[in-house]
mmCIF file of C-alpha atoms in Angstrom:
data_model
loop_
_atom_site.group_PDB
_atom_site.id
_atom_site.type_symbol
_atom_site.label_atom_id
_atom_site.label_comp_id
_atom_site.label_asym_id
_atom_site.label_seq_id
_atom_site.Cartn_x
_atom_site.Cartn_y
_atom_site.Cartn_z
ATOM 1 C CA ASP A 858 -0.315 0.414 -0.331
ATOM 2 C CA VAL A 859 1.182 3.329 -0.882
ATOM 3 C CA GLN A 860 2.215 5.564 2.885
ATOM 4 C CA MET A 861 1.980 9.594 3.232
ATOM 5 C CA THR A 862 4.536 11.396 4.683
ATOM 6 C CA GLN A 863 4.205 14.587 6.125
ATOM 7 C CA SER A 864 6.586 16.741 7.023
ATOM 8 C CA PRO A 865 7.236 18.509 9.374
ATOM 9 C CA SER A 866 5.551 17.376 11.731
ATOM 10 C CA SER A 867 5.021 20.645 13.540
ATOM 11 C CA LEU A 868 5.655 23.969 13.153
ATOM 12 C CA SER A 869 5.062 27.984 14.790
ATOM 13 C CA ALA A 870 5.683 30.590 12.158
ATOM 14 C CA SER A 871 4.410 34.722 12.550
ATOM 15 C CA VAL A 872 1.364 36.225 11.107
ATOM 16 C CA GLY A 873 3.199 37.376 7.686
ATOM 17 C CA ASP A 874 4.944 34.086 6.930
ATOM 18 C CA THR A 875 5.223 32.387 3.904
ATOM 19 C CA VAL A 876 4.656 27.786 4.813
ATOM 20 C CA THR A 877 5.519 24.600 3.529
ATOM 21 C CA ILE A 878 4.059 21.758 4.079
ATOM 22 C CA THR A 879 5.485 18.533 2.458
ATOM 23 C CA CYS A 880 3.580 15.558 1.759
ATOM 24 C CA ARG A 881 5.057 12.556 0.216
ATOM 25 C CA ALA A 882 3.495 9.217 -1.674
ATOM 26 C CA SER A 883 6.063 6.235 -1.992
ATOM 27 C CA GLN A 884 4.626 5.568 -4.612
ATOM 28 C CA ALA A 885 3.497 8.109 -7.488
ATOM 29 C CA ILE A 886 -0.695 9.052 -7.527
ATOM 30 C CA SER A 887 -0.916 11.134 -10.136
ATOM 31 C CA LYS A 888 -1.967 14.373 -8.820
ATOM 32 C CA TYR A 889 -4.673 12.368 -6.956
ATOM 33 C CA LEU A 890 -4.527 14.641 -3.364
ATOM 34 C CA ALA A 891 -5.900 16.912 -1.504
ATOM 35 C CA TRP A 892 -4.752 18.712 2.055
ATOM 36 C CA PHE A 893 -7.244 19.819 4.401
ATOM 37 C CA GLN A 894 -7.367 21.777 7.187
ATOM 38 C CA GLN A 895 -8.621 20.623 11.030
ATOM 39 C CA LYS A 896 -9.074 23.427 14.002
ATOM 40 C CA PRO A 897 -8.972 22.161 17.500
ATOM 41 C CA GLY A 898 -12.086 19.930 18.283
ATOM 42 C CA LYS A 899 -13.974 20.318 14.832
ATOM 43 C CA VAL A 900 -13.626 17.612 11.689
ATOM 44 C CA PRO A 901 -11.962 17.531 8.844
ATOM 45 C CA THR A 902 -11.975 20.728 5.653
ATOM 46 C CA LEU A 903 -10.919 20.094 2.252
ATOM 47 C CA LEU A 904 -8.898 23.212 1.552
ATOM 48 C CA ILE A 905 -6.985 21.878 -2.011
ATOM 49 C CA TYR A 906 -8.049 18.277 -4.152
ATOM 50 C CA ALA A 907 -6.886 17.339 -6.951
ATOM 51 C CA ALA A 908 -2.964 18.797 -5.812
ATOM 52 C CA SER A 909 -3.235 22.353 -6.434
ATOM 53 C CA THR A 910 -7.323 23.121 -7.091
ATOM 54 C CA LEU A 911 -8.526 25.229 -4.138
ATOM 55 C CA GLN A 912 -12.042 24.357 -2.912
ATOM 56 C CA LEU A 913 -14.532 27.051 -3.035
ATOM 57 C CA GLY A 914 -14.540 29.800 -0.340
ATOM 58 C CA VAL A 915 -10.831 28.856 0.882
ATOM 59 C CA PRO A 916 -8.605 32.363 0.610
ATOM 60 C CA SER A 917 -5.945 32.733 -2.433
ATOM 61 C CA ARG A 918 -3.211 32.397 0.832
ATOM 62 C CA PHE A 919 -2.938 29.102 0.329
ATOM 63 C CA SER A 920 -1.781 26.716 -2.730
ATOM 64 C CA GLY A 921 -0.994 23.492 -3.788
ATOM 65 C CA SER A 922 1.310 22.064 -6.443
ATOM 66 C CA GLY A 923 2.973 18.573 -7.293
ATOM 67 C CA SER A 924 2.209 15.530 -8.279
ATOM 68 C CA GLY A 925 3.924 12.384 -8.274
ATOM 69 C CA THR A 926 4.668 12.049 -5.599
ATOM 70 C CA ASP A 927 5.762 15.181 -4.158
ATOM 71 C CA PHE A 928 3.220 17.336 -3.480
ATOM 72 C CA THR A 929 3.831 21.291 -1.667
ATOM 73 C CA LEU A 930 0.729 22.497 0.626
ATOM 74 C CA THR A 931 1.716 26.597 1.190
ATOM 75 C CA ILE A 932 0.210 29.242 2.839
ATOM 76 C CA SER A 933 1.444 32.795 2.145
ATOM 77 C CA SER A 934 1.094 35.041 4.717
ATOM 78 C CA LEU A 935 0.135 32.673 7.848
ATOM 79 C CA GLN A 936 -2.660 34.510 10.212
ATOM 80 C CA PRO A 937 -3.915 33.165 13.054
ATOM 81 C CA GLU A 938 -7.388 31.809 11.848
ATOM 82 C CA ASP A 939 -4.443 28.615 10.277
ATOM 83 C CA VAL A 940 -3.261 28.132 13.158
ATOM 84 C CA ALA A 941 -4.851 24.111 13.294
ATOM 85 C CA THR A 942 -3.015 20.940 11.456
ATOM 86 C CA TYR A 943 -2.950 20.470 8.023
ATOM 87 C CA TYR A 944 -2.745 16.659 6.761
ATOM 88 C CA CYS A 945 -2.963 15.050 3.192
ATOM 89 C CA GLN A 946 -4.529 12.170 1.768
ATOM 90 C CA LYS A 947 -4.376 10.145 -2.027
ATOM 91 C CA TYR A 948 -7.844 9.244 -3.178
ATOM 92 C CA ASN A 949 -6.285 7.385 -6.474
ATOM 93 C CA SER A 950 -7.644 4.210 -5.328
ATOM 94 C CA ALA A 951 -7.893 2.376 -1.633
ATOM 95 C CA PRO A 952 -6.874 2.232 1.244
ATOM 96 C CA LEU A 953 -7.393 6.035 0.659
ATOM 97 C CA THR A 954 -4.281 7.305 3.322
ATOM 98 C CA PHE A 955 -3.714 10.452 5.625
ATOM 99 C CA GLY A 956 -0.088 12.237 5.403
ATOM 100 C CA GLY A 957 0.334 12.369 9.637
ATOM 101 C CA GLY A 958 -0.214 16.003 10.357
ATOM 102 C CA THR A 959 1.412 19.422 10.434
ATOM 103 C CA LYS A 960 0.824 20.928 13.365
ATOM 104 C CA ILE A 961 0.870 24.517 12.435
ATOM 105 C CA GLU A 962 0.991 27.055 15.153
ATOM 106 C CA ILE A 963 1.828 31.400 15.942
ATOM 107 C CA LYS A 964 5.293 32.380 17.144
ATOM 108 C CA GLN B 807 -26.147 21.741 -0.658
ATOM 109 C CA ILE B 808 -24.559 18.313 0.718
ATOM 110 C CA THR B 809 -25.028 17.803 4.330
ATOM 111 C CA LEU B 810 -23.856 13.816 5.979
ATOM 112 C CA LYS B 811 -24.369 12.970 10.036
ATOM 113 C CA GLU B 812 -23.254 10.738 11.807
ATOM 114 C CA SER B 813 -25.307 8.492 14.164
ATOM 115 C CA GLY B 814 -24.602 5.455 16.486
ATOM 116 C CA PRO B 815 -24.254 4.861 20.291
ATOM 117 C CA MET B 816 -21.641 6.727 22.415
ATOM 118 C CA LEU B 817 -20.158 4.522 24.716
ATOM 119 C CA VAL B 818 -20.274 0.042 23.323
ATOM 120 C CA LYS B 819 -18.806 -2.362 25.448
ATOM 121 C CA PRO B 820 -15.433 -4.998 24.344
ATOM 122 C CA THR B 821 -16.215 -7.146 22.216
ATOM 123 C CA GLN B 822 -19.548 -5.360 21.618
ATOM 124 C CA THR B 823 -20.076 -4.550 17.414
ATOM 125 C CA LEU B 824 -20.140 -0.911 16.527
ATOM 126 C CA THR B 825 -22.894 0.478 14.267
ATOM 127 C CA LEU B 826 -22.624 3.726 12.874
ATOM 128 C CA THR B 827 -25.530 5.719 10.157
ATOM 129 C CA CYS B 828 -24.581 7.898 7.829
ATOM 130 C CA SER B 829 -27.698 10.116 7.277
ATOM 131 C CA PHE B 830 -26.989 12.052 4.215
ATOM 132 C CA SER B 831 -28.601 15.090 1.713
ATOM 133 C CA GLY B 832 -27.744 17.092 -1.033
ATOM 134 C CA PHE B 833 -26.966 13.597 -3.341
ATOM 135 C CA SER B 834 -28.050 10.623 -4.132
ATOM 136 C CA LEU B 835 -25.207 7.846 -4.483
ATOM 137 C CA ARG B 836 -26.524 6.998 -7.982
ATOM 138 C CA THR B 837 -23.860 9.525 -9.978
ATOM 139 C CA SER B 838 -21.219 7.405 -11.156
ATOM 140 C CA GLY B 839 -17.615 9.163 -9.257
ATOM 141 C CA GLU B 840 -19.509 8.707 -5.771
ATOM 142 C CA GLY B 841 -19.515 7.717 -3.006
ATOM 143 C CA VAL B 842 -19.211 7.854 1.344
ATOM 144 C CA GLY B 843 -16.114 6.979 3.381
ATOM 145 C CA TRP B 844 -15.784 7.103 6.879
ATOM 146 C CA ILE B 845 -12.528 8.641 9.751
ATOM 147 C CA ARG B 846 -12.194 7.808 12.337
ATOM 148 C CA GLN B 847 -9.691 10.495 14.875
ATOM 149 C CA PRO B 848 -8.965 8.783 18.301
ATOM 150 C CA PRO B 849 -7.950 11.157 20.683
ATOM 151 C CA GLY B 850 -4.917 13.395 19.594
ATOM 152 C CA LYS B 851 -3.556 11.166 16.587
ATOM 153 C CA ALA B 852 -4.594 11.679 13.416
ATOM 154 C CA LEU B 853 -7.551 10.977 10.933
ATOM 155 C CA GLU B 854 -7.290 7.402 9.696
ATOM 156 C CA TRP B 855 -9.402 6.459 6.563
ATOM 157 C CA LEU B 856 -11.821 2.793 7.514
ATOM 158 C CA ALA B 857 -13.895 2.254 4.364
ATOM 159 C CA LEU B 858 -15.664 3.613 1.176
ATOM 160 C CA ILE B 859 -18.633 2.103 -0.611
ATOM 161 C CA TYR B 860 -19.292 3.806 -3.991
ATOM 162 C CA TRP B 861 -21.850 4.015 -5.912
ATOM 163 C CA ASP B 862 -22.244 1.025 -7.827
ATOM 164 C CA ASP B 863 -21.750 -0.938 -4.576
ATOM 165 C CA ASP B 864 -18.331 -1.084 -4.928
ATOM 166 C CA GLU B 865 -16.940 -1.656 -0.932
ATOM 167 C CA ARG B 866 -13.016 -0.395 -0.283
ATOM 168 C CA TYR B 867 -11.675 -1.148 3.055
ATOM 169 C CA ASN B 868 -8.184 0.136 5.737
ATOM 170 C CA PRO B 869 -6.603 -3.669 5.255
ATOM 171 C CA SER B 870 -5.743 -3.278 8.622
ATOM 172 C CA LEU B 871 -9.368 -4.071 9.622
ATOM 173 C CA LYS B 872 -10.717 -4.861 6.886
ATOM 174 C CA SER B 873 -11.624 -8.925 8.341
ATOM 175 C CA ARG B 874 -13.378 -6.238 11.378
ATOM 176 C CA LEU B 875 -15.138 -3.734 8.605
ATOM 177 C CA ILE B 876 -18.539 -3.874 6.766
ATOM 178 C CA ILE B 877 -20.200 -1.425 4.945
ATOM 179 C CA THR B 878 -23.410 -0.990 2.970
ATOM 180 C CA LYS B 879 -25.753 1.816 2.144
ATOM 181 C CA ASP B 880 -29.925 2.332 1.440
ATOM 182 C CA THR B 881 -30.454 4.271 -1.282
ATOM 183 C CA SER B 882 -32.741 5.596 -1.178
ATOM 184 C CA LYS B 883 -33.717 5.475 3.107
ATOM 185 C CA LYS B 884 -29.823 7.578 1.279
ATOM 186 C CA GLU B 885 -28.081 6.389 4.095
ATOM 187 C CA VAL B 886 -24.540 4.736 4.485
ATOM 188 C CA VAL B 887 -24.146 2.296 7.213
ATOM 189 C CA LEU B 888 -21.004 0.849 8.676
ATOM 190 C CA THR B 889 -20.062 -2.519 11.405
ATOM 191 C CA LEU B 890 -16.759 -2.165 13.119
ATOM 192 C CA THR B 891 -16.966 -6.161 15.410
ATOM 193 C CA ASN B 892 -15.134 -7.391 18.525
ATOM 194 C CA MET B 893 -14.552 -3.062 19.296
ATOM 195 C CA ASP B 894 -11.877 -2.499 21.934
ATOM 196 C CA PRO B 895 -10.824 0.411 23.686
ATOM 197 C CA VAL B 896 -8.802 1.636 21.203
ATOM 198 C CA ASP B 897 -11.017 2.126 18.433
ATOM 199 C CA THR B 898 -12.275 4.649 21.040
ATOM 200 C CA ALA B 899 -12.291 7.588 18.183
ATOM 201 C CA THR B 900 -13.956 10.374 15.982
ATOM 202 C CA TYR B 901 -16.173 8.332 13.624
ATOM 203 C CA SER B 902 -16.747 10.120 10.401
ATOM 204 C CA CYS B 903 -18.370 10.032 6.689
ATOM 205 C CA ALA B 904 -17.670 12.270 3.861
ATOM 206 C CA HIS B 905 -19.648 12.578 0.511
ATOM 207 C CA PHE B 906 -16.498 11.621 -2.229
ATOM 208 C CA HIS B 907 -16.757 12.162 -5.009
ATOM 209 C CA ASP B 908 -13.654 10.620 -8.253
ATOM 210 C CA LEU B 909 -12.564 13.989 -8.686
ATOM 211 C CA ARG B 910 -12.302 15.917 -5.058
ATOM 212 C CA GLY B 911 -11.928 13.089 -2.899
ATOM 213 C CA LEU B 912 -13.725 13.269 0.608
ATOM 214 C CA ASP B 913 -15.149 16.840 0.393
ATOM 215 C CA VAL B 914 -17.510 18.076 2.741
ATOM 216 C CA TRP B 915 -17.709 15.882 5.918
ATOM 217 C CA GLY B 916 -20.122 15.520 8.298
ATOM 218 C CA PRO B 917 -20.189 16.922 12.215
ATOM 219 C CA GLY B 918 -18.691 13.978 13.499
ATOM 220 C CA THR B 919 -19.828 10.922 16.555
ATOM 221 C CA THR B 920 -17.748 10.357 19.977
ATOM 222 C CA VAL B 921 -17.526 6.815 20.422
ATOM 223 C CA THR B 922 -15.311 4.511 23.977
ATOM 224 C CA VAL B 923 -14.668 1.543 23.325
ATOM 225 C CA SER B 924 -14.914 0.686 28.432
ATOM 226 C CA SER B 925 -16.687 -1.886 30.137
#
């Protein structure tokens, strides 16, 4: 089965910083990669699908890139409301494996 | 507008079988490429995908839990049911269902339901 490895597992950044999270698949998954944001006490919400397509209503400071095995989620100009844990997930075929998550805090 | 909501027991005893129902609206689960998935998250831990049922009744399971899981759908009732047998305290988690689309993945989630396994 394809494993999804996210890094870093946590990071602390200042408001206004650009933040990048990476997700690596152990085998190629084309562009079938989604990014989720999970705020404390809430279920995840979809941010990006097909590796780089922003879900409706998601602020444009979020962007995604990559294909095959290597993917990135970038938050340009980090805002206080972006404090959350972010997950990647493959969905080209089952099992729909999640990455281990990246917790973002504000310095 | 797509919505989903999970229902089921909040507390189950070890060795019992957990049955959760996902009631949905805003889609039919009869459209090619569509499905409903289940995901869980133990307290303080990462998300774990459990199962997915497609519009055509194809079922997919997490290999590590496959022997304990069954997913079924009733499109007339707009429900998807997940069964997890032989519950253990390590199965304590928030269980969520989500709408799946083959181009977007798990794009809309229910609010989740917390299940505790304890005697």
